[in-house]
Tab-separated table of C-alpha atoms in Angstrom:
chain	number	residue	atom	x	y	z
A	1	ASP	CA	-20.347	4.274	-21.451
A	2	ALA	CA	-20.370	3.798	-17.687
A	3	GLY	CA	-17.852	1.382	-16.262
A	4	VAL	CA	-18.495	-1.292	-13.682
A	5	THR	CA	-20.164	0.201	-10.632
A	6	GLN	CA	-20.279	-1.184	-7.116
A	7	SER	CA	-22.189	-0.185	-4.021
A	8	PRO	CA	-21.681	0.683	-1.309
A	9	THR	CA	-18.172	2.111	-1.432
A	10	HIS	CA	-17.452	1.464	2.217
A	11	LEU	CA	-19.199	-0.635	4.806
A	12	ILE	CA	-18.654	-1.283	8.506
A	13	LYS	CA	-20.278	-4.306	10.112
A	14	THR	CA	-19.866	-6.264	13.316
A	15	ARG	CA	-19.091	-9.958	13.698
A	16	GLY	CA	-22.051	-12.205	13.059
A	17	GLN	CA	-23.893	-9.739	10.851
A	18	GLN	CA	-24.799	-10.261	7.229
A	19	VAL	CA	-23.839	-8.044	4.300
A	20	THR	CA	-24.954	-7.624	0.680
A	21	LEU	CA	-22.697	-6.057	-1.919
A	22	ARG	CA	-23.933	-4.978	-5.322
A	23	CYS	CA	-22.372	-4.792	-8.766
A	24	SER	CA	-23.596	-3.414	-12.071
A	25	PRO	CA	-21.614	-4.604	-15.087
A	26	ILE	CA	-20.758	-2.672	-18.197
A	27	SER	CA	-23.725	-2.575	-20.559
A	28	GLY	CA	-23.676	-5.641	-22.782
A	29	HIS	CA	-21.481	-7.693	-20.468
A	30	LYS	CA	-23.064	-10.953	-19.395
A	31	SER	CA	-20.348	-12.230	-17.063
A	32	VAL	CA	-19.696	-10.985	-13.545
A	33	SER	CA	-16.912	-12.189	-11.268
A	34	TRP	CA	-16.341	-11.455	-7.600
A	35	TYR	CA	-12.945	-11.245	-5.912
A	36	GLN	CA	-11.788	-10.692	-2.342
A	37	GLN	CA	-8.611	-8.718	-1.756
A	38	VAL	CA	-7.148	-8.753	1.724
A	39	LEU	CA	-4.728	-5.934	2.489
A	40	GLY	CA	-1.290	-6.628	1.032
A	41	GLN	CA	-2.417	-9.586	-1.053
A	42	GLY	CA	-3.581	-10.104	-4.613
A	43	PRO	CA	-7.300	-10.638	-5.243
A	44	GLN	CA	-8.766	-14.102	-4.636
A	45	PHE	CA	-11.502	-15.448	-6.900
A	46	ILE	CA	-14.858	-15.988	-5.160
A	47	PHE	CA	-17.518	-16.517	-7.841
A	48	GLN	CA	-18.264	-16.086	-11.500
A	49	TYR	CA	-21.742	-15.810	-12.969
A	50	TYR	CA	-22.617	-15.927	-16.632
A	51	GLU	CA	-26.127	-15.652	-18.010
A	52	LYS	CA	-27.475	-15.881	-14.455
A	53	GLU	CA	-25.777	-19.199	-13.766
A	54	GLU	CA	-22.864	-19.861	-11.441
A	55	ARG	CA	-19.927	-20.886	-13.632
A	56	GLY	CA	-17.156	-20.995	-11.092
A	57	ARG	CA	-16.566	-20.879	-7.370
A	58	GLY	CA	-13.360	-20.284	-5.480
A	59	ASN	CA	-12.251	-21.725	-2.179
A	60	PHE	CA	-14.656	-19.842	0.074
A	61	PRO	CA	-17.047	-21.176	2.724
A	62	ASP	CA	-20.788	-21.507	2.213
A	63	ARG	CA	-21.273	-18.251	4.117
A	64	PHE	CA	-20.490	-16.622	0.785
A	65	SER	CA	-23.214	-16.703	-1.837
A	66	ALA	CA	-24.058	-14.711	-4.920
A	67	ARG	CA	-26.619	-14.350	-7.633
A	68	GLN	CA	-27.031	-12.628	-10.962
A	69	PHE	CA	-30.197	-10.923	-12.055
A	70	PRO	CA	-31.859	-10.828	-15.514
A	71	ASN	CA	-30.239	-7.420	-16.156
A	72	TYR	CA	-26.851	-9.082	-15.401
A	73	SER	CA	-26.261	-7.108	-12.229
A	74	SER	CA	-25.084	-9.185	-9.312
A	75	GLU	CA	-25.136	-9.370	-5.534
A	76	LEU	CA	-22.616	-10.968	-3.215
A	77	ASN	CA	-23.913	-12.007	0.201
A	78	VAL	CA	-21.794	-12.880	3.178
A	79	ASN	CA	-23.440	-14.314	6.289
A	80	ALA	CA	-22.137	-14.628	9.838
A	81	LEU	CA	-19.335	-12.162	9.250
A	82	LEU	CA	-15.919	-12.876	10.710
A	83	LEU	CA	-13.109	-10.436	11.370
A	84	GLY	CA	-11.179	-12.136	8.552
A	85	ASP	CA	-13.840	-11.115	6.044
A	86	SER	CA	-12.540	-7.555	6.241
A	87	ALA	CA	-11.275	-6.875	2.739
A	88	LEU	CA	-11.807	-5.039	-0.517
A	89	TYR	CA	-14.448	-6.842	-2.559
A	90	LEU	CA	-14.000	-6.372	-6.286
A	91	CYS	CA	-16.468	-7.053	-9.036
A	92	ALA	CA	-15.385	-7.504	-12.646
A	93	SER	CA	-17.454	-7.836	-15.779
A	94	SER	CA	-16.645	-9.198	-19.213
A	95	PRO	CA	-18.617	-9.863	-22.363
A	96	GLY	CA	-18.229	-13.617	-22.048
A	97	LEU	CA	-16.031	-16.392	-20.754
A	98	SER	CA	-13.371	-16.587	-23.423
A	99	TYR	CA	-9.750	-15.939	-22.474
A	100	THR	CA	-9.789	-13.193	-25.094
A	101	ASP	CA	-12.425	-11.308	-23.081
A	102	THR	CA	-10.833	-8.695	-20.864
A	103	GLN	CA	-12.260	-8.331	-17.385
A	104	TYR	CA	-13.163	-4.775	-16.370
A	105	PHE	CA	-12.996	-4.111	-12.648
A	106	GLY	CA	-15.165	-1.911	-10.513
A	107	PRO	CA	-13.797	0.391	-7.792
A	108	GLY	CA	-14.534	-2.140	-5.071
A	109	THR	CA	-16.411	-2.167	-1.792
A	110	ARG	CA	-14.250	-1.921	1.311
A	111	LEU	CA	-15.773	-4.021	4.071
A	112	THR	CA	-14.585	-3.628	7.648
A	113	VAL	CA	-15.778	-6.154	10.217
A	114	LEU	CA	-15.379	-5.096	13.850
B	1	LYS	CA	-4.189	-24.481	-9.307
B	2	ASN	CA	-1.847	-22.049	-11.007
B	3	GLU	CA	0.826	-20.586	-8.751
B	4	VAL	CA	1.694	-17.042	-9.786
B	5	GLU	CA	4.775	-15.308	-8.468
B	6	GLN	CA	5.895	-11.758	-9.049
B	7	SER	CA	9.172	-10.017	-8.477
B	8	PRO	CA	10.180	-7.710	-7.062
B	9	GLN	CA	7.578	-7.130	-4.329
B	10	ASN	CA	8.605	-3.489	-4.010
B	11	LEU	CA	10.362	-1.261	-6.492
B	12	THR	CA	11.487	2.332	-6.092
B	13	ALA	CA	12.727	4.245	-9.110
B	14	GLN	CA	13.661	7.751	-10.131
B	15	GLU	CA	11.613	9.505	-12.736
B	16	GLY	CA	12.781	8.560	-16.213
B	17	GLU	CA	14.136	5.136	-15.301
B	18	PHE	CA	13.279	1.945	-17.209
B	19	ILE	CA	11.212	-0.411	-15.045
B	20	THR	CA	10.850	-4.192	-15.308
B	21	ILE	CA	8.419	-6.301	-13.302
B	22	ASN	CA	8.496	-10.066	-13.657
B	23	CYS	CA	5.807	-12.713	-13.389
B	24	SER	CA	6.145	-16.483	-13.487
B	25	TYR	CA	3.442	-19.112	-13.299
B	26	SER	CA	3.391	-22.845	-12.765
B	27	VAL	CA	0.722	-24.159	-15.131
B	28	GLY	CA	0.576	-23.706	-18.879
B	29	ILE	CA	-1.967	-21.079	-19.816
B	30	SER	CA	-3.546	-19.541	-22.887
B	31	ALA	CA	-3.143	-15.931	-21.789
B	32	LEU	CA	-1.873	-13.752	-18.981
B	33	HIS	CA	-3.242	-10.487	-17.624
B	34	TRP	CA	-1.406	-7.450	-16.332
B	35	LEU	CA	-3.387	-5.130	-14.092
B	36	GLN	CA	-2.706	-1.818	-12.378
B	37	GLN	CA	-4.136	-0.941	-8.984
B	38	HIS	CA	-3.936	2.576	-7.603
B	39	PRO	CA	-4.251	3.487	-3.919
B	40	GLY	CA	-7.928	3.320	-3.050
B	41	GLY	CA	-8.403	0.025	-4.818
B	42	GLY	CA	-9.536	0.573	-8.403
B	43	ILE	CA	-8.050	-1.994	-10.785
B	44	VAL	CA	-7.418	-1.275	-14.442
B	45	SER	CA	-6.680	-3.992	-16.931
B	46	LEU	CA	-3.488	-3.085	-18.836
B	47	PHE	CA	-2.837	-6.058	-21.060
B	48	MET	CA	-4.074	-9.489	-21.876
B	49	LEU	CA	-1.515	-11.356	-23.921
B	50	SER	CA	-1.113	-14.863	-25.158
B	51	SER	CA	2.150	-14.596	-27.079
B	52	GLY	CA	4.936	-12.245	-27.994
B	53	LYS	CA	4.715	-8.620	-27.056
B	54	LYS	CA	2.133	-5.857	-26.664
B	55	LYS	CA	2.773	-2.141	-26.356
B	56	HIS	CA	0.539	0.622	-25.101
B	57	GLY	CA	2.146	4.007	-24.748
B	58	ARG	CA	5.124	3.646	-22.410
B	59	LEU	CA	4.039	0.189	-21.269
B	60	ILE	CA	5.318	-2.984	-22.885
B	61	ALA	CA	4.334	-6.511	-21.911
B	62	THR	CA	6.066	-9.648	-23.100
B	63	ILE	CA	5.302	-13.286	-22.552
B	64	ASN	CA	7.180	-16.532	-23.141
B	65	ILE	CA	4.584	-19.284	-22.979
B	66	GLN	CA	7.168	-22.080	-23.057
B	67	GLU	CA	9.123	-20.625	-20.155
B	68	LYS	CA	5.946	-19.641	-18.279
B	69	HIS	CA	7.227	-16.131	-17.767
B	70	SER	CA	6.019	-12.641	-18.505
B	71	SER	CA	7.486	-9.188	-17.980
B	72	LEU	CA	5.971	-5.731	-17.768
B	73	HIS	CA	8.240	-2.877	-18.768
B	74	ILE	CA	7.688	0.839	-18.250
B	75	THR	CA	9.856	3.193	-20.262
B	76	ALA	CA	10.608	6.738	-19.103
B	77	SER	CA	8.828	6.146	-15.782
B	78	HIS	CA	6.829	8.972	-14.244
B	79	PRO	CA	5.516	9.547	-10.699
B	80	ARG	CA	1.977	8.933	-11.989
B	81	ASP	CA	3.053	5.356	-12.765
B	82	SER	CA	3.274	4.739	-9.019
B	83	ALA	CA	0.827	1.926	-8.304
B	84	VAL	CA	0.630	-1.778	-7.613
B	85	TYR	CA	1.095	-3.913	-10.715
B	86	ILE	CA	-0.465	-7.345	-10.640
B	87	CYS	CA	-0.239	-10.253	-13.036
B	88	ALA	CA	-3.012	-12.821	-13.184
B	89	ALA	CA	-3.274	-16.183	-14.881
B	90	PRO	CA	-6.370	-18.192	-15.714
B	91	PRO	CA	-6.520	-21.941	-15.283
B	92	SER	CA	-5.562	-23.949	-18.334
B	93	GLY	CA	-8.477	-24.476	-20.659
B	94	GLY	CA	-9.051	-21.090	-22.199
B	95	SER	CA	-11.594	-19.510	-19.864
B	96	ASN	CA	-11.085	-16.054	-18.434
B	97	TYR	CA	-12.429	-16.584	-14.965
B	98	LYS	CA	-11.051	-18.067	-11.783
B	99	LEU	CA	-7.938	-15.958	-12.295
B	100	THR	CA	-5.038	-16.585	-9.935
B	101	PHE	CA	-3.385	-13.308	-9.033
B	102	GLY	CA	0.148	-12.578	-8.002
B	103	LYS	CA	0.636	-10.600	-4.804
B	104	GLY	CA	1.544	-7.529	-6.779
B	105	THR	CA	4.571	-5.284	-7.169
B	106	LEU	CA	4.394	-1.911	-5.457
B	107	LEU	CA	6.097	0.617	-7.733
B	108	THR	CA	7.048	4.037	-6.424
B	109	VAL	CA	8.488	6.514	-8.896
B	110	ASN	CA	10.091	9.535	-7.277
B	111	PRO	CA	10.367	12.881	-9.075
């Protein structure tokens, strides 16, 4: 079975632009979470979606938004990019929301904002 | 919010050495995750444990829920074990999302 996939792998944008990152979960997984990892730090939780509904949101401004599609894939949108948005964006999928459900991470999208 | 701290931040070992990485957290939890991140970013989930000890190959994870502490051990370390090891804790309540991650421990194993 394919693992979690993310696209694109790398992305370079300029300040003020908008970006859309995509994630395809493992087949059968209904939950998708998004994390931001700034260089040298651990990942920070951004969003979780389950069954197409937002189930959790981290401490990120409204410039960050996400959605989940009927096939459980997900998009993360970031508007009005700032230099500080440069980071590795990780997507993780899991079957459900229980603490016994392991999260499986994708390879990440590295976003550079110039 | 759960505060998660790891130690040490950096660890250099010689091949074959026994490695211990520690993780402590501030809020009582139902389970704790250990993750491995290789250069380039990909994260692999190693363990999710809620009590006692789990073993997978040369990796052993232990947790003491009462003391809010977990350790990751690597026996007979090998250069391919070189990576960042991260522990992550969920909020109390039993859900698996909104994980709080430690900053990670960079392990370098020299041949």
